[in-house]
Tab-separated table of C-alpha atoms and ligand atoms in Angstrom:
chain	number	residue	atom	x	y	z
E	1	UNK	CA	11.858	102.379	-13.975
E	2	UNK	CA	14.857	99.754	-13.074
E	3	UNK	CA	13.513	96.030	-12.166
E	4	UNK	CA	15.452	94.421	-9.843
E	5	UNK	CA	14.857	90.909	-8.530
E	6	UNK	CA	16.645	89.299	-5.645
E	7	UNK	CA	19.437	90.209	-3.112
E	8	UNK	CA	22.889	89.725	-5.055
E	9	UNK	CA	24.812	89.979	-1.669
E	10	UNK	CA	25.777	92.527	1.091
E	11	UNK	CA	27.473	95.619	0.375
E	12	UNK	CA	30.142	94.925	2.799
E	13	UNK	CA	31.044	91.292	1.460
E	14	UNK	CA	34.611	91.532	0.262
E	15	UNK	CA	33.727	90.316	-2.890
E	16	UNK	CA	32.487	93.328	-3.920
E	17	UNK	CA	34.694	95.827	-1.964
E	18	UNK	CA	36.652	96.900	-4.888
E	19	UNK	CA	34.194	97.597	-7.130
E	20	UNK	CA	32.020	99.474	-4.769
E	21	UNK	CA	34.801	101.387	-3.827
E	22	UNK	CA	35.800	102.326	-7.374
E	23	UNK	CA	32.056	103.557	-8.049
E	24	UNK	CA	32.017	105.581	-4.791
E	25	UNK	CA	34.697	107.743	-6.536
E	26	UNK	CA	32.798	108.324	-9.054
E	27	UNK	CA	29.343	108.912	-7.549
E	28	UNK	CA	27.646	105.762	-8.536
E	29	UNK	CA	26.709	104.654	-5.319
E	30	UNK	CA	22.831	104.893	-4.812
E	31	UNK	CA	20.980	104.214	-1.732
E	32	UNK	CA	17.425	102.896	-1.480
E	33	UNK	CA	16.197	104.013	1.570
E	34	UNK	CA	13.285	101.397	2.963
E	35	UNK	CA	11.022	102.487	5.906
E	36	UNK	CA	11.216	100.291	8.811
E	37	UNK	CA	7.492	99.373	8.289
E	38	UNK	CA	7.899	98.031	4.639
E	39	UNK	CA	11.203	96.152	5.520
E	40	UNK	CA	9.076	92.912	5.198
E	41	UNK	CA	7.662	93.487	1.769
E	42	UNK	CA	8.803	91.198	-0.984
E	43	UNK	CA	7.724	93.374	-3.548
E	44	UNK	CA	7.722	97.415	-3.549
E	45	UNK	CA	8.380	100.244	-5.750
E	46	UNK	CA	10.949	103.087	-4.121
E	47	UNK	CA	13.365	105.692	-5.348
E	48	UNK	CA	16.728	105.743	-4.627
E	49	UNK	CA	18.320	109.017	-3.353
E	50	UNK	CA	19.924	109.831	-6.658
E	51	UNK	CA	16.200	109.429	-8.209
E	52	UNK	CA	16.458	105.922	-10.002
E	53	UNK	CA	12.705	104.408	-10.073
E	54	UNK	CA	13.117	100.862	-8.464
E	55	UNK	CA	10.529	98.219	-8.747
E	56	UNK	CA	11.698	95.319	-6.206
E	57	UNK	CA	10.834	91.739	-6.026
E	58	UNK	CA	12.279	89.049	-3.795
E	59	UNK	CA	12.006	85.243	-3.671
E	60	UNK	CA	9.244	84.526	-0.919
E	61	UNK	CA	12.043	82.980	1.461
E	62	UNK	CA	14.433	85.824	0.949
E	63	UNK	CA	14.816	88.602	3.793
E	64	UNK	CA	15.793	92.165	2.722
E	65	UNK	CA	18.569	93.435	5.211
E	66	UNK	CA	20.325	96.706	5.990
E	67	UNK	CA	23.027	96.799	3.562
E	68	UNK	CA	21.638	94.739	0.802
E	69	UNK	CA	23.446	94.768	-2.456
E	70	UNK	CA	20.409	94.914	-5.323
E	71	UNK	CA	22.235	95.691	-8.407
E	72	UNK	CA	25.693	96.265	-9.550
E	73	UNK	CA	26.875	97.144	-12.981
E	74	UNK	CA	29.742	99.134	-14.494
E	75	UNK	CA	28.217	102.539	-13.555
E	76	UNK	CA	26.253	102.003	-10.620
E	77	UNK	CA	25.550	99.995	-7.462
E	78	UNK	CA	22.208	100.094	-5.490
E	79	UNK	CA	22.219	99.064	-1.705
E	80	UNK	CA	19.351	99.015	0.533
E	81	UNK	CA	19.346	101.344	3.817
E	82	UNK	CA	16.590	100.668	6.248
E	83	UNK	CA	15.417	103.924	7.695
E	84	UNK	CA	15.169	107.325	6.342
E	85	UNK	CA	17.649	109.844	4.315
E	86	UNK	CA	19.096	112.035	7.054
E	87	UNK	CA	20.198	115.523	4.890
E	88	UNK	CA	21.624	118.479	5.677
E	89	UNK	CA	20.805	121.519	3.461
E	90	UNK	CA	23.349	124.326	3.046
E	91	UNK	CA	23.304	127.867	1.555
E	92	UNK	CA	26.147	129.931	0.391
E	93	UNK	CA	26.354	134.135	1.136
E	94	UNK	CA	27.608	134.943	-1.937
E	95	UNK	CA	28.977	133.198	-5.661
E	96	UNK	CA	32.629	133.050	-3.879
E	97	UNK	CA	31.451	131.309	-1.278
E	98	UNK	CA	29.517	129.081	-3.312
E	99	UNK	CA	32.419	128.331	-5.271
E	100	UNK	CA	34.266	127.205	-2.120
E	101	UNK	CA	31.549	124.995	-1.066
E	102	UNK	CA	31.144	123.156	-4.184
E	103	UNK	CA	34.761	122.691	-4.468
E	104	UNK	CA	34.928	121.363	-0.894
E	105	UNK	CA	31.950	119.292	-1.680
E	106	UNK	CA	33.482	117.584	-4.372
E	107	UNK	CA	36.879	116.987	-3.076
E	108	UNK	CA	35.350	115.475	0.217
E	109	UNK	CA	33.186	112.943	-2.201
E	110	UNK	CA	29.934	114.155	-0.420
E	111	UNK	CA	26.853	112.844	-1.801
E	112	UNK	CA	24.869	115.866	-2.782
E	113	UNK	CA	21.582	116.777	-4.401
E	114	UNK	CA	21.089	120.490	-5.680
E	115	UNK	CA	17.769	122.062	-5.082
E	116	UNK	CA	17.431	125.603	-6.402
E	117	UNK	CA	20.184	127.946	-4.463
E	118	UNK	CA	20.688	124.926	-1.655
E	119	UNK	CA	23.222	122.326	-1.563
E	120	UNK	CA	21.591	119.408	-0.046
E	121	UNK	CA	23.890	116.816	1.499
E	122	UNK	CA	22.983	113.328	2.090
E	123	UNK	CA	24.486	112.085	5.156
E	124	UNK	CA	26.077	108.909	5.729
E	125	UNK	CA	27.578	109.534	9.037
E	126	UNK	CA	26.991	111.988	12.160
E	127	UNK	CA	26.312	115.554	10.741
E	128	UNK	CA	29.586	116.783	13.072
E	129	UNK	CA	32.175	114.786	11.325
E	130	UNK	CA	30.627	116.782	8.147
E	131	UNK	CA	30.291	119.977	9.929
E	132	UNK	CA	33.929	119.617	11.037
E	133	UNK	CA	34.842	119.579	7.548
E	134	UNK	CA	34.129	122.860	6.583
E	135	UNK	CA	34.134	124.660	9.932
E	136	UNK	CA	36.020	127.757	8.508
E	137	UNK	CA	33.401	128.469	5.969
E	138	UNK	CA	30.439	127.857	8.608
E	139	UNK	CA	32.444	129.938	11.074
E	140	UNK	CA	33.126	132.883	8.502
E	141	UNK	CA	29.329	132.886	7.835
E	142	UNK	CA	30.162	132.115	4.294
E	143	UNK	CA	28.281	129.075	4.472
E	144	UNK	CA	24.937	128.876	6.502
E	145	UNK	CA	23.246	125.826	7.703
E	146	UNK	CA	19.582	125.368	6.675
E	147	UNK	CA	18.238	122.532	8.115
E	148	UNK	CA	19.004	119.279	9.211
E	149	UNK	CA	16.353	116.320	9.116
X	1	UNK	CA	30.784	85.466	-11.417
X	2	UNK	CA	30.686	87.766	-14.578
X	3	UNK	CA	31.485	91.322	-13.669
X	4	UNK	CA	28.889	92.614	-16.248
X	5	UNK	CA	25.960	90.209	-15.124
X	6	UNK	CA	25.744	90.882	-11.458
X	7	UNK	CA	22.028	91.104	-11.375
X	8	UNK	CA	19.056	88.599	-10.786
X	9	UNK	CA	16.171	90.328	-12.906
X	10	UNK	CA	15.962	87.261	-14.634
X	11	UNK	CA	14.544	85.215	-11.879
X	12	UNK	CA	11.002	83.630	-11.998
X	13	UNK	CA	8.696	85.772	-11.008
X	14	UNK	CA	5.882	84.999	-8.252
X	15	UNK	CA	2.375	86.542	-7.989
X	16	UNK	CA	1.943	89.848	-6.187
X	17	UNK	CA	-0.078	89.025	-3.280
X	18	UNK	CA	-2.480	91.971	-2.097
X	19	UNK	CA	-4.575	91.676	0.859
X	20	UNK	CA	-7.702	93.856	1.720
X	21	UNK	CA	-9.158	94.114	4.932
X	22	UNK	CA	-11.560	95.889	6.971
X	23	UNK	CA	-14.434	96.429	9.364
X	24	UNK	CA	-17.330	93.967	8.770
X	25	UNK	CA	-19.820	95.127	5.740
X	26	UNK	CA	-17.600	97.568	4.434
X	27	UNK	CA	-17.582	96.250	1.271
X	28	UNK	CA	-14.560	93.944	0.678
X	29	UNK	CA	-15.997	91.471	-1.226
X	30	UNK	CA	-17.951	93.866	-3.194
X	31	UNK	CA	-14.387	95.358	-4.095
X	32	UNK	CA	-13.342	91.784	-4.970
X	33	UNK	CA	-15.970	91.683	-7.222
X	34	UNK	CA	-15.020	94.813	-9.042
X	35	UNK	CA	-11.428	94.126	-9.164
X	36	UNK	CA	-11.448	91.080	-10.920
X	37	UNK	CA	-13.256	92.187	-14.381
X	38	UNK	CA	-10.979	95.439	-14.224
X	39	UNK	CA	-8.088	93.439	-13.720
X	40	UNK	CA	-8.895	91.017	-15.879
X	41	UNK	CA	-9.794	93.753	-18.497
X	42	UNK	CA	-6.154	94.705	-18.570
X	43	UNK	CA	-4.979	90.925	-19.025
X	44	UNK	CA	-3.728	90.458	-15.651
X	45	UNK	CA	-3.802	86.941	-14.550
X	46	UNK	CA	-5.496	86.527	-11.515
X	47	UNK	CA	-6.542	84.057	-8.469
X	48	UNK	CA	-8.578	85.207	-5.319
X	49	UNK	CA	-8.506	83.984	-1.556
X	50	UNK	CA	-11.210	84.780	0.870
X	51	UNK	CA	-11.188	84.350	4.648
X	52	UNK	CA	-14.591	83.767	6.321
X	53	UNK	CA	-15.190	82.741	9.925
X	54	UNK	CA	-16.840	79.405	9.983
X	55	UNK	CA	-18.076	79.086	6.351
X	56	UNK	CA	-17.049	79.844	2.806
X	57	UNK	CA	-19.457	82.508	2.224
X	58	UNK	CA	-17.446	84.897	0.348
X	59	UNK	CA	-15.601	81.942	-1.405
X	60	UNK	CA	-18.907	80.582	-2.872
X	61	UNK	CA	-20.253	84.047	-3.943
X	62	UNK	CA	-17.137	85.081	-5.801
X	63	UNK	CA	-17.320	81.613	-7.156
X	64	UNK	CA	-20.855	82.053	-8.263
X	65	UNK	CA	-20.372	85.465	-9.619
X	66	UNK	CA	-19.197	84.029	-12.975
X	67	UNK	CA	-16.753	86.454	-12.788
X	68	UNK	CA	-13.931	84.264	-12.638
X	69	UNK	CA	-13.140	80.404	-13.110
X	70	UNK	CA	-14.219	78.830	-9.789
X	71	UNK	CA	-11.128	77.035	-9.378
X	72	UNK	CA	-9.126	80.212	-9.053
X	73	UNK	CA	-11.205	81.095	-5.572
X	74	UNK	CA	-9.599	79.575	-2.454
X	75	UNK	CA	-11.312	79.578	0.933
X	76	UNK	CA	-9.358	79.838	4.287
X	77	UNK	CA	-11.446	79.414	7.205
X	78	UNK	CA	-10.392	81.741	9.860
X	79	UNK	CA	-12.043	80.835	13.142
X	80	UNK	CA	-13.325	83.655	15.415
X	81	UNK	CA	-10.127	85.652	14.990
X	82	UNK	CA	-9.950	86.761	11.701
X	83	UNK	CA	-6.887	88.886	12.198
X	84	UNK	CA	-4.806	85.829	13.665
X	85	UNK	CA	-4.421	84.178	10.005
X	86	UNK	CA	-3.588	87.397	8.438
X	87	UNK	CA	-1.092	88.647	10.888
X	88	UNK	CA	0.080	86.515	13.902
X	89	UNK	CA	-0.255	83.024	11.578
X	90	UNK	CA	-0.491	83.255	8.134
X	91	UNK	CA	0.520	79.726	7.426
X	92	UNK	CA	-2.692	78.800	5.884
X	93	UNK	CA	-3.099	81.965	3.698
X	94	UNK	CA	0.630	81.404	2.496
X	95	UNK	CA	0.091	77.682	1.793
X	96	UNK	CA	-3.290	78.667	-0.152
X	97	UNK	CA	-1.502	81.117	-2.121
X	98	UNK	CA	1.546	78.889	-2.759
X	99	UNK	CA	-1.000	76.365	-4.040
X	100	UNK	CA	-2.712	78.489	-6.285
X	101	UNK	CA	0.382	79.676	-7.785
X	102	UNK	CA	1.485	75.978	-8.069
X	103	UNK	CA	-2.028	74.912	-10.190
X	104	UNK	CA	-1.915	78.265	-11.901
X	105	UNK	CA	1.506	78.631	-13.556
X	106	UNK	CA	1.587	82.342	-14.752
X	107	UNK	CA	-0.855	83.848	-12.065
X	108	UNK	CA	0.224	87.402	-11.529
X	109	UNK	CA	-1.874	88.516	-8.849
X	110	UNK	CA	-3.797	87.007	-5.981
X	111	UNK	CA	-6.613	89.128	-4.211
X	112	UNK	CA	-7.130	88.103	-0.534
X	113	UNK	CA	-9.706	89.230	1.373
X	114	UNK	CA	-9.787	88.865	4.977
X	115	UNK	CA	-12.928	88.350	7.301
X	116	UNK	CA	-14.640	91.457	8.715
X	117	UNK	CA	-12.617	92.573	11.629
X	118	UNK	CA	-12.084	95.551	13.259
X	119	UNK	CA	-10.036	98.862	12.986
X	120	UNK	CA	-6.835	97.565	14.449
X	121	UNK	CA	-6.391	94.670	11.879
X	122	UNK	CA	-3.268	94.600	9.647
X	123	UNK	CA	-1.740	91.998	7.166
X	124	UNK	CA	1.659	90.438	7.688
X	125	UNK	CA	4.197	91.613	5.423
X	126	UNK	CA	5.224	87.570	5.383
X	127	UNK	CA	1.829	87.315	3.710
X	128	UNK	CA	1.084	90.356	1.394
X	129	UNK	CA	3.461	92.837	-0.621
X	130	UNK	CA	0.354	95.046	-0.473
X	131	UNK	CA	-2.619	95.553	1.433
X	132	UNK	CA	-5.738	97.976	1.504
X	133	UNK	CA	-7.885	98.498	4.088
X	134	UNK	CA	-11.571	99.231	3.247
X	135	UNK	CA	-13.622	101.335	5.508
X	136	UNK	CA	-16.971	103.001	4.396
X	137	UNK	CA	-18.678	106.090	4.685
X	138	UNK	CA	-21.828	104.931	6.580
X	139	UNK	CA	-19.064	104.157	9.632
X	140	UNK	CA	-18.627	107.762	10.078
X	141	UNK	CA	-16.403	110.441	9.142
X	142	UNK	CA	-14.424	110.343	12.459
X	143	UNK	CA	-13.215	106.721	11.728
X	144	UNK	CA	-9.814	108.287	10.138
X	145	UNK	CA	-9.397	110.564	13.306
X	146	UNK	CA	-9.488	107.431	15.261
X	147	UNK	CA	-6.187	106.505	13.883
X	148	UNK	CA	-6.638	102.642	14.038
X	149	UNK	CA	-3.821	100.787	12.760
X	150	UNK	CA	-5.519	99.167	9.617
X	151	UNK	CA	-6.428	103.204	8.526
X	152	UNK	CA	-2.907	104.099	9.326
X	153	UNK	CA	-0.436	101.458	8.172
X	154	UNK	CA	-2.545	100.106	5.053
X	155	UNK	CA	-0.561	100.798	1.963
X	156	UNK	CA	-3.813	102.201	0.236
X	157	UNK	CA	-7.040	103.149	2.429
X	158	UNK	CA	-10.118	102.584	0.620
X	159	UNK	CA	-12.948	104.974	1.250
X	160	UNK	CA	-15.931	102.730	0.084
X	161	UNK	CA	-19.562	103.393	-0.391
X	162	UNK	CA	-19.194	107.089	-1.246
X	163	UNK	CA	-22.830	107.150	-2.558
X	164	UNK	CA	-24.204	106.676	0.956
X	165	UNK	CA	-22.561	110.210	1.770
X	166	UNK	CA	-25.604	112.515	1.605
X	167	UNK	CA	-27.593	110.281	3.350
X	168	UNK	CA	-25.238	109.936	6.599
X	169	UNK	CA	-24.293	113.632	6.559
X	170	UNK	CA	-20.609	112.716	5.870
X	171	UNK	CA	-18.197	115.485	3.975
X	172	UNK	CA	-16.512	113.232	1.696
X	173	UNK	CA	-13.662	116.030	1.181
X	174	UNK	CA	-13.137	116.568	4.647
X	175	UNK	CA	-12.880	112.559	5.263
X	176	UNK	CA	-10.529	112.462	2.578
X	177	UNK	CA	-8.396	115.231	3.665
X	178	UNK	CA	-8.179	114.115	7.123
X	179	UNK	CA	-7.479	110.324	6.163
X	180	UNK	CA	-4.887	111.627	4.004
X	181	UNK	CA	-3.269	113.590	6.858
X	182	UNK	CA	-3.279	110.880	9.411
X	183	UNK	CA	-1.550	108.753	6.841
X	184	UNK	CA	1.042	111.015	6.296
X	185	UNK	CA	0.066	111.587	2.648
X	186	UNK	CA	0.123	108.118	1.687
X	187	UNK	CA	-2.872	107.125	-0.707
X	188	UNK	CA	-6.459	107.412	0.054
X	189	UNK	CA	-9.413	106.175	-2.702
X	190	UNK	CA	-13.012	106.690	-2.966
X	191	UNK	CA	-15.128	104.011	-4.196
X	192	UNK	CA	-18.527	103.523	-5.046
X	193	UNK	CA	-18.695	99.218	-5.278
X	194	UNK	CA	-22.216	99.295	-5.764
X	195	UNK	CA	-21.875	101.426	-9.287
X	196	UNK	CA	-18.110	100.434	-10.050
X	197	UNK	CA	-16.782	103.979	-9.635
X	198	UNK	CA	-13.104	104.475	-8.316
X	199	UNK	CA	-11.963	100.934	-9.177
X	200	UNK	CA	-9.666	101.978	-12.133
X	201	UNK	CA	-7.677	104.251	-9.830
X	202	UNK	CA	-6.740	101.340	-7.613
X	203	UNK	CA	-6.256	99.110	-10.593
X	204	UNK	CA	-3.626	101.946	-11.687
X	205	UNK	CA	-2.135	101.901	-7.877
X	206	UNK	CA	-1.714	98.222	-8.508
X	207	UNK	CA	-0.084	98.142	-11.555
X	208	UNK	CA	2.578	100.828	-10.515
X	209	UNK	CA	3.163	99.407	-7.130
X	210	UNK	CA	3.232	95.864	-7.339
X	211	UNK	CA	2.932	94.491	-10.823
X	212	UNK	CA	5.380	96.881	-12.311
X	213	UNK	CA	3.978	97.558	-15.372
X	214	UNK	CA	4.199	101.031	-15.616
S	1	GTP	N1	-24.653	101.994	-1.146
S	1	GTP	C1	-23.440	100.883	-1.197
S	1	GTP	N2	-23.513	99.693	-0.817
S	1	GTP	C2	-22.206	98.786	-0.958
S	1	GTP	C3	-21.192	99.498	-1.498
S	1	GTP	N3	-20.370	98.422	-1.360
S	1	GTP	C4	-21.090	97.426	-0.788
S	1	GTP	N4	-22.218	97.488	-0.426
S	1	GTP	C5	-23.211	96.838	0.181
S	1	GTP	O1	-22.705	96.790	1.518
S	1	GTP	C6	-23.095	95.280	1.940
S	1	GTP	C7	-21.731	94.759	2.626
S	1	GTP	O2	-20.857	94.482	1.410
S	1	GTP	P1	-19.865	93.246	1.315
S	1	GTP	O3	-18.914	93.374	0.236
S	1	GTP	O4	-20.344	92.086	1.586
S	1	GTP	O5	-18.940	93.515	2.944
S	1	GTP	P2	-17.649	92.659	3.298
S	1	GTP	O6	-16.996	93.774	3.779
S	1	GTP	O7	-17.467	91.823	2.219
S	1	GTP	O8	-18.409	92.168	4.405
S	1	GTP	P3	-17.658	91.013	5.448
S	1	GTP	O9	-16.935	90.158	4.637
S	1	GTP	O10	-19.022	90.243	5.912
S	1	GTP	O11	-17.000	91.611	6.345
S	1	GTP	C8	-23.489	94.840	1.012
S	1	GTP	O12	-25.149	94.750	1.043
S	1	GTP	C9	-23.342	95.492	-0.412
S	1	GTP	O13	-23.933	95.536	-1.357
S	1	GTP	C10	-21.128	100.831	-2.074
S	1	GTP	O14	-20.170	101.481	-2.673
S	1	GTP	N5	-22.368	101.532	-1.873
S	2	MG	MG1	-16.956	89.922	2.724
């Protein structure tokens, strides 16, 4: 459990830009998805997209916002997102295709999770912008889209 | 700001505020009376606020129970619409909670019982960090299917008076299943507040979700 109290600022504050950018390249950005119905809460327990169990409290007069920065250290930042994480589940046709898909996902700095033999991409932008990056693999049937939720 | 100390986790904490709502007579006060000793046994510092229509009946009942220092029990008069003071304008309750925190620094959890209402009553997030909705078996096993906002949105649904199930022809397993289903898998717990059964599971949940003890 990571105990967090209060909002440090917003992820788009210029003061944090350099540090957040550096963390992004090292996969150190974790998103905490807060369902809209829970956005007004001052104490809650939620798990980030990377699996960190967060126990969050705010001052009574503090308002949670989309993009709030809750934690920042040398290895990771935790940022609030309102709503639910959109994911895109992919499966490779064979080992060779899987290597290619893994190479692309890494190069593109996609945030991913592994579920058995599926690669689950955590989406931060419309899905078509992701599709476009691996279009040849999809068209050749080397990578198959399982679902998108 | 130091680059290494970019977190505010050392700030002073305020008490977790936990709401208890539900229809008239479902067992809200009975649950409060069970939760008090269960929380105290685990060393949790608590206070209570009750909302009654025009009297302080529930507050008096809890004060006289001998379970808790009567000073730690505050009464808010809700007027004719009990949901108004927990949802549309919770100022009176917020003030009562602030006041308890001032008088008892170190209080970790404030239980807030709403006046008995209907299935549509919900708590404002400005007032509570976590709230439960208490229904009882005798109200009928079709209550979850009616999808009242209280049943659907509460952080925890408590189905009380399970001892009455055989007498009113309620299939408990089915009632709990259906309740879990309409709530999209969020917690549903069964209690018998008359005998004090099922209380520990509620305390476990509170310890995890709002007290952050485990
Ligand atoms: N059989 C049975 N009776 C219960 C149980 N819990 C509460 N009761 C009884 O139900 C009645 C109502 O209980 P209360 O705790 O006063 O209910 P409440 O929800 O606080 O009622 P209001 O505040 O008036 O809305 C009392 O007679 C209790 O003894 C239970 O688990 N089983
Ligand atoms: Mg009562």
